[in-house]
Coordinates of C-alpha atoms and ligand atoms in Angstrom, one line a residue:
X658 CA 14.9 3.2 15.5
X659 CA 14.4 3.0 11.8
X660 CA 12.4 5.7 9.5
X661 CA 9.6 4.0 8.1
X662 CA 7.5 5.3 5.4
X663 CA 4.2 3.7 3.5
X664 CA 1.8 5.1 1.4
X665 CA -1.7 4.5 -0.3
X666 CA -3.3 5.8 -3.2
X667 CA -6.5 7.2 -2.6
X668 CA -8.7 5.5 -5.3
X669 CA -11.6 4.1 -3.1
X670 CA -12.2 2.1 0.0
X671 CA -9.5 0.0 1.6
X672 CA -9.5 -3.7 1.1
X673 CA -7.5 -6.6 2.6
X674 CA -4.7 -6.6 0.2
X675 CA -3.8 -3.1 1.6
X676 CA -4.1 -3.8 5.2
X677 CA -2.1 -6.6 5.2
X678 CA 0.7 -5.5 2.6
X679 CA 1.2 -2.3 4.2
X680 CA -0.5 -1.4 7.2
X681 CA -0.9 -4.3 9.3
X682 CA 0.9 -4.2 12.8
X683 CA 0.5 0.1 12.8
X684 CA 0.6 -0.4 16.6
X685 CA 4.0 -2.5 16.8
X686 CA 5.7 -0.5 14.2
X687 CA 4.6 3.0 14.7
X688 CA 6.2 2.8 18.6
X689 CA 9.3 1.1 17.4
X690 CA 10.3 3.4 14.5
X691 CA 10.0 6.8 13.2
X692 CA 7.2 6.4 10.8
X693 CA 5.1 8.3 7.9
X694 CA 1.8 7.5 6.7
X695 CA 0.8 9.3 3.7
X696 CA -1.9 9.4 0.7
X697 CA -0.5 9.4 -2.2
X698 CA -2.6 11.7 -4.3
X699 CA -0.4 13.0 -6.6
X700 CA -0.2 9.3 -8.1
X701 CA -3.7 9.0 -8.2
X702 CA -3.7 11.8 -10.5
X703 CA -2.5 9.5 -13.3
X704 CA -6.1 7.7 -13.9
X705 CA -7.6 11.4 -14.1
X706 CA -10.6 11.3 -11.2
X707 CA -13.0 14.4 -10.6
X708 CA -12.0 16.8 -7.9
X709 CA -15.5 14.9 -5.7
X710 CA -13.9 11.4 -6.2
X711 CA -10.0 12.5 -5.2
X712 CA -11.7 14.4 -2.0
X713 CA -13.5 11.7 -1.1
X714 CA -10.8 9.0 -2.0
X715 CA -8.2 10.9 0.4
X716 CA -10.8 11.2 3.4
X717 CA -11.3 7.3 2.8
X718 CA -7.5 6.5 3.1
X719 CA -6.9 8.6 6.1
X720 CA -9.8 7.4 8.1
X721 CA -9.1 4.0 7.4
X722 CA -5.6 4.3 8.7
X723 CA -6.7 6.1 11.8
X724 CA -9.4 3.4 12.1
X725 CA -6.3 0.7 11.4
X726 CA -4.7 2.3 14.3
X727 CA -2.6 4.7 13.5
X728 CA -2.0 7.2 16.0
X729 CA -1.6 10.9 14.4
X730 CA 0.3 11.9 17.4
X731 CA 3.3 9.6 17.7
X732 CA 3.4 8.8 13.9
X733 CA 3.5 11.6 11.1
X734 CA 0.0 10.9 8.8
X735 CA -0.5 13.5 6.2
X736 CA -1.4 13.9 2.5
X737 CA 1.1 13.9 -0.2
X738 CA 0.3 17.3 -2.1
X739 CA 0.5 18.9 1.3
X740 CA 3.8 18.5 0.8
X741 CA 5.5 20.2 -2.5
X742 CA 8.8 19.4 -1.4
X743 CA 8.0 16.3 -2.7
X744 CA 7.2 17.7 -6.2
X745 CA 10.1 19.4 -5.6
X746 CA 12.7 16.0 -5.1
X747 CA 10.7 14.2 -7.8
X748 CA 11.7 16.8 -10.6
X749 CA 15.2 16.9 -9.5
X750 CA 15.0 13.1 -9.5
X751 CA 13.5 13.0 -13.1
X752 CA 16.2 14.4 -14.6
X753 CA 18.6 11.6 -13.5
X754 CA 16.1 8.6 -14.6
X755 CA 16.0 7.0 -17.8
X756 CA 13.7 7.0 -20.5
X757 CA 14.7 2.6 -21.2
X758 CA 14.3 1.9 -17.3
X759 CA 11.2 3.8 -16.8
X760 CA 9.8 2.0 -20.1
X761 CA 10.6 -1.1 -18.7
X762 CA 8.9 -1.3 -15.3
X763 CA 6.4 -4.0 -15.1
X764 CA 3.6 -1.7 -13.8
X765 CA 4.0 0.9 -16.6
X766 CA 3.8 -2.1 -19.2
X767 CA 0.6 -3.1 -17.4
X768 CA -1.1 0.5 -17.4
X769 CA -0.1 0.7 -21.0
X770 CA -2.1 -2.5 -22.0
X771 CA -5.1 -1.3 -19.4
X772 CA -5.2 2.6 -20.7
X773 CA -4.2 2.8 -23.8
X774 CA -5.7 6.1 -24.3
X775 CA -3.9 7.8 -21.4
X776 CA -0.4 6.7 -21.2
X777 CA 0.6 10.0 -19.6
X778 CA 3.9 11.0 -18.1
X779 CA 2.6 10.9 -14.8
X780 CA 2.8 7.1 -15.5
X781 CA 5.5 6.8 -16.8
X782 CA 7.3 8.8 -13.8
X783 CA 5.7 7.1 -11.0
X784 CA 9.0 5.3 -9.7
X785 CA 10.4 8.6 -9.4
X786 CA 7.4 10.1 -7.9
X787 CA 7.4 7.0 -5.3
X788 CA 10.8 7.2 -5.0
X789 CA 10.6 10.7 -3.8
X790 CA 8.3 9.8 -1.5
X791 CA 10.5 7.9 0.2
X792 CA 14.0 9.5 0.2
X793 CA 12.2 12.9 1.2
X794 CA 12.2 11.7 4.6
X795 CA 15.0 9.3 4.3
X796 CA 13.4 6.1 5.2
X797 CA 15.0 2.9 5.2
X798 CA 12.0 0.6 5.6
X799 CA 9.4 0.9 3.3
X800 CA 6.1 -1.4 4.5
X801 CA 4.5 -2.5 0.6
X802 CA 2.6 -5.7 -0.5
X803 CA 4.4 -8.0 -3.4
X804 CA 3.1 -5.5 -6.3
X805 CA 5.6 -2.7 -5.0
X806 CA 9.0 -4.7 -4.9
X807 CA 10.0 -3.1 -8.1
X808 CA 9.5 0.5 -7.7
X809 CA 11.1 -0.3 -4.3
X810 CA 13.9 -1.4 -6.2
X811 CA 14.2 1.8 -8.5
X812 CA 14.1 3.7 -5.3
X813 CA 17.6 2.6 -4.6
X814 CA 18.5 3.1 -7.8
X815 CA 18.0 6.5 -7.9
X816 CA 19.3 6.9 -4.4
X817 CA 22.4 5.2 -5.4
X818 CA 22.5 7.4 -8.3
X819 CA 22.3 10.3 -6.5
X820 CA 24.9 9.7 -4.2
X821 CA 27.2 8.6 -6.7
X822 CA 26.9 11.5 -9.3
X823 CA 27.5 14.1 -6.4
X824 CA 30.1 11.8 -4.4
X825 CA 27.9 11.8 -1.3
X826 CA 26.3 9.6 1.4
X827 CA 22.9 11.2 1.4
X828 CA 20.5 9.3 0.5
X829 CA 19.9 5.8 2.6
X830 CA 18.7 2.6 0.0
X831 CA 15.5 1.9 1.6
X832 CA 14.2 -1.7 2.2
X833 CA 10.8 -3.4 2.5
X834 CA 9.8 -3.8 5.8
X835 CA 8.8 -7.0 6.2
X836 CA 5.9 -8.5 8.1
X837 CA 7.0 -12.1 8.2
X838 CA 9.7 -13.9 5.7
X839 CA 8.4 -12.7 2.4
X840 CA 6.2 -9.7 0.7
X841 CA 2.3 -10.4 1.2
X842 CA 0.4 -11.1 -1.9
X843 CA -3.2 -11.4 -0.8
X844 CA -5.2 -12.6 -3.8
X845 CA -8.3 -12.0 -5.1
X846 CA -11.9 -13.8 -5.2
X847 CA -11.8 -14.0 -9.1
X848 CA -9.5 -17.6 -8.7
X849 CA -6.5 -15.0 -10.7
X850 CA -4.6 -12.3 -9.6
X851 CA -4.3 -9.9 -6.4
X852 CA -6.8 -8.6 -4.6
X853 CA -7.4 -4.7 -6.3
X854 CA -10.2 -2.5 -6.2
X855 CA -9.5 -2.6 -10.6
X856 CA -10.1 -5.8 -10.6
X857 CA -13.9 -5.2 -9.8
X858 CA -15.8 -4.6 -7.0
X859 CA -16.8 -8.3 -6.0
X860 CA -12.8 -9.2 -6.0
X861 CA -12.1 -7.3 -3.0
X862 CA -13.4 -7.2 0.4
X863 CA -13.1 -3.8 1.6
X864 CA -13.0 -3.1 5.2
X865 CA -15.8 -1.2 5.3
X866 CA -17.9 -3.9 3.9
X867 CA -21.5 -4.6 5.6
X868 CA -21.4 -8.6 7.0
X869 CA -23.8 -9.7 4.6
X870 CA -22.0 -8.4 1.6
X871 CA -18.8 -10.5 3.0
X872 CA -20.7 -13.1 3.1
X873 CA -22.1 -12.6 -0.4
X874 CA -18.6 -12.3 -1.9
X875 CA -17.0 -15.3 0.0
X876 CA -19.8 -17.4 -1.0
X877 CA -19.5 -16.0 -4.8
X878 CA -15.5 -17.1 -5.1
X879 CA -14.5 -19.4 -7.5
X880 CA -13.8 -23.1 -6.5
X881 CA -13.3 -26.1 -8.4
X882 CA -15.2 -29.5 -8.1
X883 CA -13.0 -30.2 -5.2
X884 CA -9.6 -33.1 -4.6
X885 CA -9.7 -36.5 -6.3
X886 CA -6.8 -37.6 -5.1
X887 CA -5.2 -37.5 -1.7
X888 CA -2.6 -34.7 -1.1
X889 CA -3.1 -33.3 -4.7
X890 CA -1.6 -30.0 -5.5
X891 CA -4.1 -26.7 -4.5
X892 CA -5.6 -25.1 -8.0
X893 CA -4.6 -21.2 -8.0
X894 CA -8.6 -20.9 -6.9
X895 CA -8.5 -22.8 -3.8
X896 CA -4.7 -21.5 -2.8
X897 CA -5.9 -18.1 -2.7
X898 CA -9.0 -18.9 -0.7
X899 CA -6.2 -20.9 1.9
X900 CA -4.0 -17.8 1.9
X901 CA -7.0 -15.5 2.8
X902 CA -7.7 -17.8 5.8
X903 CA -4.2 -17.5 6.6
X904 CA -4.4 -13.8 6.9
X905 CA -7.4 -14.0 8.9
X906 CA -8.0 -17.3 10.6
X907 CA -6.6 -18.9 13.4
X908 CA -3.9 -21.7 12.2
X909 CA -6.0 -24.3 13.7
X910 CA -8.5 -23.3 11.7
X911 CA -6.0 -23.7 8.5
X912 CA -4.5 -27.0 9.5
X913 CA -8.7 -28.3 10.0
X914 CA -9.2 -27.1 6.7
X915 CA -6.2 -28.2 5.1
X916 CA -6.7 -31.8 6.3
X917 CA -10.0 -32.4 4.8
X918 CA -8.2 -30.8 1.8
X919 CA -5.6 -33.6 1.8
X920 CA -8.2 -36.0 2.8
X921 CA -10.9 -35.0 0.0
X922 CA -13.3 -34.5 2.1
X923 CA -13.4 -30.7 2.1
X924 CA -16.4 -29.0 1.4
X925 CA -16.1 -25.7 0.2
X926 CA -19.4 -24.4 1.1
X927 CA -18.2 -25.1 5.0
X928 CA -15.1 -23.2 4.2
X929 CA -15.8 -20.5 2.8
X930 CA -18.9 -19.8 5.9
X931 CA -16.3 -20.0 8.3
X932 CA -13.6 -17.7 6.0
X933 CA -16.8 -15.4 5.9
X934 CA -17.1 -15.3 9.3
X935 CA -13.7 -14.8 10.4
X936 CA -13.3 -11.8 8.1
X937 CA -16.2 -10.5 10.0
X938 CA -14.8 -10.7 13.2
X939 CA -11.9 -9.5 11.7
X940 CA -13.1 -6.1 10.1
X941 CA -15.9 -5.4 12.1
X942 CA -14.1 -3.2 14.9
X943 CA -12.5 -1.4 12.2
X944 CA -16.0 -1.0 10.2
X945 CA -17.0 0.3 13.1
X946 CA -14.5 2.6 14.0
X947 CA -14.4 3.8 10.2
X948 CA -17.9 5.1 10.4
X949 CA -17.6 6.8 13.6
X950 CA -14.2 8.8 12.1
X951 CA -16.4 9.4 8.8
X952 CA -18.5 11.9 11.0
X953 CA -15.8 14.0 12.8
X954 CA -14.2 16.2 10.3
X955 CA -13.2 18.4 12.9
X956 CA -10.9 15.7 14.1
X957 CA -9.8 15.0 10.6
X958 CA -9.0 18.3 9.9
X959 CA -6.9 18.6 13.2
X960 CA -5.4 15.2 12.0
X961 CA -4.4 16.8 8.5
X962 CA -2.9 20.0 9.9
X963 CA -0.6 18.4 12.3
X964 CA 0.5 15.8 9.9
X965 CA 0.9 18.3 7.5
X966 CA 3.4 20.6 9.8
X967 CA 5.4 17.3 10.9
X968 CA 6.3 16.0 7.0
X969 CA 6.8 19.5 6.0
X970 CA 9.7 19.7 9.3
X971 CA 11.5 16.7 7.8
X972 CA 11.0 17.3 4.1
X973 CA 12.4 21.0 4.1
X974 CA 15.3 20.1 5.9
X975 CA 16.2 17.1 3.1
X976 CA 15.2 20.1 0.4
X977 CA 17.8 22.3 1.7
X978 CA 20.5 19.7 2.0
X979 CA 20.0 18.4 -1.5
X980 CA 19.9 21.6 -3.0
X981 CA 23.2 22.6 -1.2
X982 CA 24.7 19.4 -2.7
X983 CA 23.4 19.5 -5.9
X984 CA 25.1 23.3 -6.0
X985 CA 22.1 26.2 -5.9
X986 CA 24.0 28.0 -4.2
X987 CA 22.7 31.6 -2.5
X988 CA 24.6 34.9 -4.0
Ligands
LIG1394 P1 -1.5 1.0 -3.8 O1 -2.4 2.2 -3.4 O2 -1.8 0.3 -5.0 O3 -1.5 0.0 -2.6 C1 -1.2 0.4 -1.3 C2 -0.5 -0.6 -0.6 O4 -1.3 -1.8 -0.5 C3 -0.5 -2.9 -1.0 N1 -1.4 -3.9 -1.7 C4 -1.4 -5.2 -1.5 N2 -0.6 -5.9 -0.7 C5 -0.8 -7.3 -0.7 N3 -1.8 -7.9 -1.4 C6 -2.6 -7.1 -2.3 N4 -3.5 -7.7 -3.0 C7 -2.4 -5.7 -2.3 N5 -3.0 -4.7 -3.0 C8 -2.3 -3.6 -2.6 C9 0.5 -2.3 -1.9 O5 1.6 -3.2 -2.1 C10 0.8 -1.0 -1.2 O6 1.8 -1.3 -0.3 N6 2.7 3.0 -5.4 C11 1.9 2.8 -4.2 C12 1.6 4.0 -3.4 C13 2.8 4.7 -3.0 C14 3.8 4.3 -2.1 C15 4.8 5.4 -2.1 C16 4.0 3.2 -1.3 C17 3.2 5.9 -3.6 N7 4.4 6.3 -3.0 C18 5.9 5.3 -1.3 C19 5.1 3.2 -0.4 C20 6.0 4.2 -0.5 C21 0.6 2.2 -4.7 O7 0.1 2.4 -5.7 O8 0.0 1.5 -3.7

């Protein structure tokens, strides 16, 4: 029985590249380990949204990991600023990180090239922030997409650090839980980079997403003229559009496709309906379920409460212990 703990930041809907980097399999892993779910809303806090947009971010997360499957009573879901013990680890934790490491994460290089008008410390302290996250509970696995290896990497730097400046064995150095052999990178539609809701709208499919708009956005990603030559290498384009089907499709379904890829007789319009339609039959119980949780606050709110009392249970006890260690002492 491990400790597992994954979080999202509530910034809109949910799209593929979160359900399979980090919440895929709820079922499996919430029975088999000790796990957390939380929204991360302190984080989100970094792009500055309106006090509307951040409630209605949060409700989006947690009622698409309920509708994922997430069940509030054997695993712990709550909300990250419900917790302040959390705040609490993350300023003891800052004052043990470096100014050259922080600088030189790959994600706070990226922000400061996409917001150049609000490189805030927020951003700049985000692996401490995530790492507190994390060691607050003690986790060991840590369920993340490609995009988070790093900060997961920090995380047991700063455990490690910990442990070693006050000559303990506190603090575990947490892992990414793995779904298969490697990290999941789901792409995007755009033919580049991941699949992210700040990549644009029409890059991601959300789980929420009506059939017809699916279908629109499949039918909208870039391709290529298609093979010339047998067996030739995938273009980045049509690699991402196999790796979605991977996600989604049956492997017969891959291998078909693949053939005619080696073969040169693909046709990309074929593809992509069937890709379509297999996302469909994919998200649509979870579309489904999402509306019908969208309407029951009152089970939200029970959801949030108990959540809420359970991370608070673990987190206080870790606050106490690392106080004691670090030496505030009582008189
Ligand atoms: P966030 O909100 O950007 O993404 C949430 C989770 O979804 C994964 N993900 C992807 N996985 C595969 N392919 C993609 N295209 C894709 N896009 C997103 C992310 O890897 C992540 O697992 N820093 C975190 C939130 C966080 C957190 C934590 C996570 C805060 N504290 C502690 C784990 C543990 C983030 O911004 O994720």
């Amino acid at each position: 029985m491990e400790i597992v703990l994954s979080g999202i930041r509530p910034t809109g809907n949910l799209h593929l590249g979160n359900y399979f980097g980090a919440i895929q399999n709820f079922n499996k892993m919430q029975y088999e380990n000790k796990c957390f779910f939380f929204i991360a809303d302190y984080h989100s806090l970094t792009t500055h949204p309106t006090p509307d947009d951040l409630h209605k971010n949060v409700k989006h997360v947690l009622v698409e990991y309920l509708a994922s499957g997430l069940d509030p009573e054997i695993a712990t879901i709550y909300i990250q600023s419900d917790l302040p013990e959390t705040a609490e680890l993350y300023l003891l934790l800052n004052m043990n990180a470096y100014l050259g490491e922080l600088e030189r994460v790959t994600s706070f290089k990226e922000k400061i090239r996409k917001q150049p008008d609000n490189i805030n410390a927020g951003l700049l302290t985000y692996p401490t922030l995530m790492a507190a996250d994390i060691i607050i509970h003690k986790a060991s696995k840590v369920p993340v997409g490609k995009d988070q290896e790093q900060h997961l990497e920090m995380t047991r730097t700063f455990a490690k650090r910990f442990n070693r400046l006050y000559k303990v064995d506190y603090f575990p150095e947490p892992e990414a839980y793995n779904f298969g052999e490697n990290l999941i990178k789901i792409p995007g539609l755009d033919g580049s980079g991941k699949m992210g809701k700040s990549e644009g709208e029409a890059n991601a499919i959300f789980l929420v997403d009506e059939p017809a708009i699916i279908r629109k956005k499949i039918m909208r990603a870039v391709t290529d003229s298609g093979p010339t030559e047998m067996n030739q290498q995938k273009p980045v384009a049509i690699e991402n559009l196999f790796t979605i089907m991977k996600a989604v499709s049956s492997p017969d379904t891959v291998s078909y496709f693949n053939e005619l890829y080696n073969t040169c007789n693909i046709r990309y319009g074929d593809m992509k309906k069937q890709l379509a339609e297999d996302i469909i039959t994919f998200t649509s119980p979870l579309r489904e379920k999402i509306l019908e949780l969208s309407a029951d606050n009152d089970y939200l709110k029970k959801v949030v409460k108990l959540g809420k009392e359970k991370a608070h249970e673990s987190a206080s006890k870790t606050i106490k212990e690392v106080r004691e260690i670090i030496g505030f002492r009582p008189f």
